JSON list of C-alpha atoms in Angstrom, two decimals:
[
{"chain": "A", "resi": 8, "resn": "UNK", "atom": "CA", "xyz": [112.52, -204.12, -15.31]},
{"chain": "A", "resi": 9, "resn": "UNK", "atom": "CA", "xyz": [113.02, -200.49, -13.88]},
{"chain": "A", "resi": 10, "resn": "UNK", "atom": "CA", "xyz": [111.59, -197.40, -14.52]},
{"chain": "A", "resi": 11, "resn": "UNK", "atom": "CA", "xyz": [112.83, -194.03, -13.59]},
{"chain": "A", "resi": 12, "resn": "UNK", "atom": "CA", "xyz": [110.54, -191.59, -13.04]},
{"chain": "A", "resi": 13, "resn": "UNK", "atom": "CA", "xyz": [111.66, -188.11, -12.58]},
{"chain": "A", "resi": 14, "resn": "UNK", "atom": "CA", "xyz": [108.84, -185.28, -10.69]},
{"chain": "A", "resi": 15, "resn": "UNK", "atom": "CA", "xyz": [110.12, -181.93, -11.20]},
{"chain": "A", "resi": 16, "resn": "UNK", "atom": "CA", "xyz": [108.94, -179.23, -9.40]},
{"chain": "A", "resi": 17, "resn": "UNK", "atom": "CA", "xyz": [107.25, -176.58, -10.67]},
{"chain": "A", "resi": 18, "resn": "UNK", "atom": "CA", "xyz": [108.31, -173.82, -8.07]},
{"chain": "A", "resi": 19, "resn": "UNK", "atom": "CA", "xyz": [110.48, -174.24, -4.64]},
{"chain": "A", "resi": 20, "resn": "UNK", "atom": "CA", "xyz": [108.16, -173.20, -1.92]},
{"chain": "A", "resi": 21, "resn": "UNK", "atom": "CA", "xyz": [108.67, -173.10, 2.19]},
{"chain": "A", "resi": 22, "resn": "UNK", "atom": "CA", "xyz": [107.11, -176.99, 1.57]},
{"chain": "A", "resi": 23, "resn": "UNK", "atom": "CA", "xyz": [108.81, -178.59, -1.50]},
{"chain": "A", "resi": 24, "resn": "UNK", "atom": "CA", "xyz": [112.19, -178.25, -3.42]},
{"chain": "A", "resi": 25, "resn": "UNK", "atom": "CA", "xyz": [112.48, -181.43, -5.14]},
{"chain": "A", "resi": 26, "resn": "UNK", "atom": "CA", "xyz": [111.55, -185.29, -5.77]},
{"chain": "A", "resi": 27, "resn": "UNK", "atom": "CA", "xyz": [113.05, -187.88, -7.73]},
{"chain": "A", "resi": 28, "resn": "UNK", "atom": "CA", "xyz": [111.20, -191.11, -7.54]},
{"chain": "A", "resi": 29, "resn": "UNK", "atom": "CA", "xyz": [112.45, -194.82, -8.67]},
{"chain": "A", "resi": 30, "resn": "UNK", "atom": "CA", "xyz": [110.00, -197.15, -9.49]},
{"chain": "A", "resi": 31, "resn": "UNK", "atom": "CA", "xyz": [110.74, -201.21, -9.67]},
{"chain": "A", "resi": 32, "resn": "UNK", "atom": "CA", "xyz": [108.40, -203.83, -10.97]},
{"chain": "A", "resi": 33, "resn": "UNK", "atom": "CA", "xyz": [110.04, -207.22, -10.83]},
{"chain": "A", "resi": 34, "resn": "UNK", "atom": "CA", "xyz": [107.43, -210.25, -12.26]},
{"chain": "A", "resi": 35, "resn": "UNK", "atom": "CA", "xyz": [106.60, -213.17, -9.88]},
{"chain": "A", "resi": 36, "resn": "UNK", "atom": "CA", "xyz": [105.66, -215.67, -11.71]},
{"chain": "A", "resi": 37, "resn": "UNK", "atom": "CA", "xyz": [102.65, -215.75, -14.13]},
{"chain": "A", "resi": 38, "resn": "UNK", "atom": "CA", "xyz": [100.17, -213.41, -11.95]},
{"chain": "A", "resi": 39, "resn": "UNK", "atom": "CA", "xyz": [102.28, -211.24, -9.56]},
{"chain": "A", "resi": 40, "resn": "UNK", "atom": "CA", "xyz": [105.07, -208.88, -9.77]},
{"chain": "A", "resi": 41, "resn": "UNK", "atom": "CA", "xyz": [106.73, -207.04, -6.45]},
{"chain": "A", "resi": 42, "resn": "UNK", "atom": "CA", "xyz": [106.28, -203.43, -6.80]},
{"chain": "A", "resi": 43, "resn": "UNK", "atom": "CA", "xyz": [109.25, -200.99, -4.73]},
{"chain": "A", "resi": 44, "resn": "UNK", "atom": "CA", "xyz": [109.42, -197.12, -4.81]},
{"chain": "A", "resi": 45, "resn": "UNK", "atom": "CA", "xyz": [112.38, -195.27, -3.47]},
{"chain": "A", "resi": 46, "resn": "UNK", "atom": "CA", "xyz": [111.72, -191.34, -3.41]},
{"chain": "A", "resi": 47, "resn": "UNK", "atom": "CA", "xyz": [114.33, -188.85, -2.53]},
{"chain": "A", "resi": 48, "resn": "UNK", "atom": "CA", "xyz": [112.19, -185.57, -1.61]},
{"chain": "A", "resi": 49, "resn": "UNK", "atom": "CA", "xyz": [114.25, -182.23, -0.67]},
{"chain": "A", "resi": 50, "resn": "UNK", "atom": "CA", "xyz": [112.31, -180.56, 1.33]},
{"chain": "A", "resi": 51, "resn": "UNK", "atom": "CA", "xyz": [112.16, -176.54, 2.00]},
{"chain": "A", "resi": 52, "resn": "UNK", "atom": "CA", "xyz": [112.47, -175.00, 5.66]},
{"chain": "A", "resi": 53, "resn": "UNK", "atom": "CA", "xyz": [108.89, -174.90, 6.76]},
{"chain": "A", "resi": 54, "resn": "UNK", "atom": "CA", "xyz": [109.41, -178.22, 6.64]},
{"chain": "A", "resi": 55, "resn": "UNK", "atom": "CA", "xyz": [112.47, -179.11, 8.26]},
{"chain": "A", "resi": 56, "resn": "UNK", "atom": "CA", "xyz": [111.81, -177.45, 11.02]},
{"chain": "A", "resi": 57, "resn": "UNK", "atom": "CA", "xyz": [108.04, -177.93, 11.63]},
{"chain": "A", "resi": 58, "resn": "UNK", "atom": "CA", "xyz": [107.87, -181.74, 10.03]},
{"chain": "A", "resi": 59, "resn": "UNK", "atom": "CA", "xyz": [109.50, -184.84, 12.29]},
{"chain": "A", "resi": 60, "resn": "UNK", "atom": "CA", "xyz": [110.63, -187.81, 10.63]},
{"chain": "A", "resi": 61, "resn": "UNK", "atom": "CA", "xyz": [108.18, -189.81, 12.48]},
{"chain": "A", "resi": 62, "resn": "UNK", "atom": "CA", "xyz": [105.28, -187.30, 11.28]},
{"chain": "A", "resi": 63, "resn": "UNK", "atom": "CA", "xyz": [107.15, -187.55, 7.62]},
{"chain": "A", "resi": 64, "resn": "UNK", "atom": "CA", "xyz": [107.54, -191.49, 7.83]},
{"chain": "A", "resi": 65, "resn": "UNK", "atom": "CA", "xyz": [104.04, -192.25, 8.97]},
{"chain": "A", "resi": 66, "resn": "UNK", "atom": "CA", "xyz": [102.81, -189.58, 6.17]},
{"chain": "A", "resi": 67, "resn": "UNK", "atom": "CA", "xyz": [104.65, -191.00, 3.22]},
{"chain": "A", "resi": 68, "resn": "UNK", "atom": "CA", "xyz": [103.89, -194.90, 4.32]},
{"chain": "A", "resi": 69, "resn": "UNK", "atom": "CA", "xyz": [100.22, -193.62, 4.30]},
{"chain": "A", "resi": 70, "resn": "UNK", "atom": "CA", "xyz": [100.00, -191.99, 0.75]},
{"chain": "A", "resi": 71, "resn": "UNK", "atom": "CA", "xyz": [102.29, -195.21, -0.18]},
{"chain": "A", "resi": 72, "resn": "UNK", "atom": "CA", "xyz": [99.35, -197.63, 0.92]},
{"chain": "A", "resi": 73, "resn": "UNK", "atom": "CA", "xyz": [96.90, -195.14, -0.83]},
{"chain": "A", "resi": 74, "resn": "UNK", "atom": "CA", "xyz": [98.82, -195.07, -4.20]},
{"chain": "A", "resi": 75, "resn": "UNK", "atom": "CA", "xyz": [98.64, -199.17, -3.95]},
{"chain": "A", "resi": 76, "resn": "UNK", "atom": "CA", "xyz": [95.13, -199.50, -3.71]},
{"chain": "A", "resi": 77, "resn": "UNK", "atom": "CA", "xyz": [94.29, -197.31, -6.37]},
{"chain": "A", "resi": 78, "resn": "UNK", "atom": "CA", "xyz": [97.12, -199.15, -8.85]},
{"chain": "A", "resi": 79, "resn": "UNK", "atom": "CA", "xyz": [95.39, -202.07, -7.37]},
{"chain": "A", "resi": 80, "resn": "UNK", "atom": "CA", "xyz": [91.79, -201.24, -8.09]},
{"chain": "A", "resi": 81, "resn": "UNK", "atom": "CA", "xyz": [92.79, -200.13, -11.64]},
{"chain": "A", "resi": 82, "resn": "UNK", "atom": "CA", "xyz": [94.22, -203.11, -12.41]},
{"chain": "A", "resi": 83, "resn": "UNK", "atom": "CA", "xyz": [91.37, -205.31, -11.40]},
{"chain": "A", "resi": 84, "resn": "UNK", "atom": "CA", "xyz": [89.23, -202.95, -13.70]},
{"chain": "A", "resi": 85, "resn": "UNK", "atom": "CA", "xyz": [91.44, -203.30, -16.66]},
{"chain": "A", "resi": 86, "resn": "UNK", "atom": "CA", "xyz": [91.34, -207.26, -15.96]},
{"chain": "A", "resi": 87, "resn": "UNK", "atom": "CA", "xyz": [88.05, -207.21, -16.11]},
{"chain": "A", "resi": 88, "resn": "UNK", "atom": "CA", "xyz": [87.81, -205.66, -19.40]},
{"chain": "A", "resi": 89, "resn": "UNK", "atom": "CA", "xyz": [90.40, -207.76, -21.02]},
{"chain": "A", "resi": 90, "resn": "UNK", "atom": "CA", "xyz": [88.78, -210.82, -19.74]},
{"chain": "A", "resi": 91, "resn": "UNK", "atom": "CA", "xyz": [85.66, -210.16, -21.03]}
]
């Protein structure tokens, strides 16, 4: 399936403007599913001008790997627990 998750900012800064992120789980077979994320981030004019697209790519592939070991240690906790 696919999930649409909307982040709405709370205030434009120099930083931030806005995000919209799309989330896709598709199941692969019994135990697996492939996991995507496609963000669109607007960003403000501190960072346009002080942020490259290589420092913003390696940045966002980095909090990417992050936020998939964390989703992947809380699901091996919540396994755990079911499977008790």
């Amino acid at each position: 399936g696919r999930a649409k998750v909307v982040l709405d900012v709370m205030y434009s800064d120099a930083f931030l403007k806005k995000t919209v992120g799309y989330f896709q789980f598709v199941p692969k077979g019994n135990k697996a599913c492939v996991l995507s994320l496609e963000t669109k981030v607007e960003f403000g004019w501190f960072f346009n001008i002080f942020i490259t697209q290589v420092s913003y790519r390696y940045i966002m592939e980095w909090r990417f790997r992050k936020m998939m070991q964390n989703i992947h240690i809380e699901a091996e906790k919540r396994a755990k627990l079911v499977n008790r």
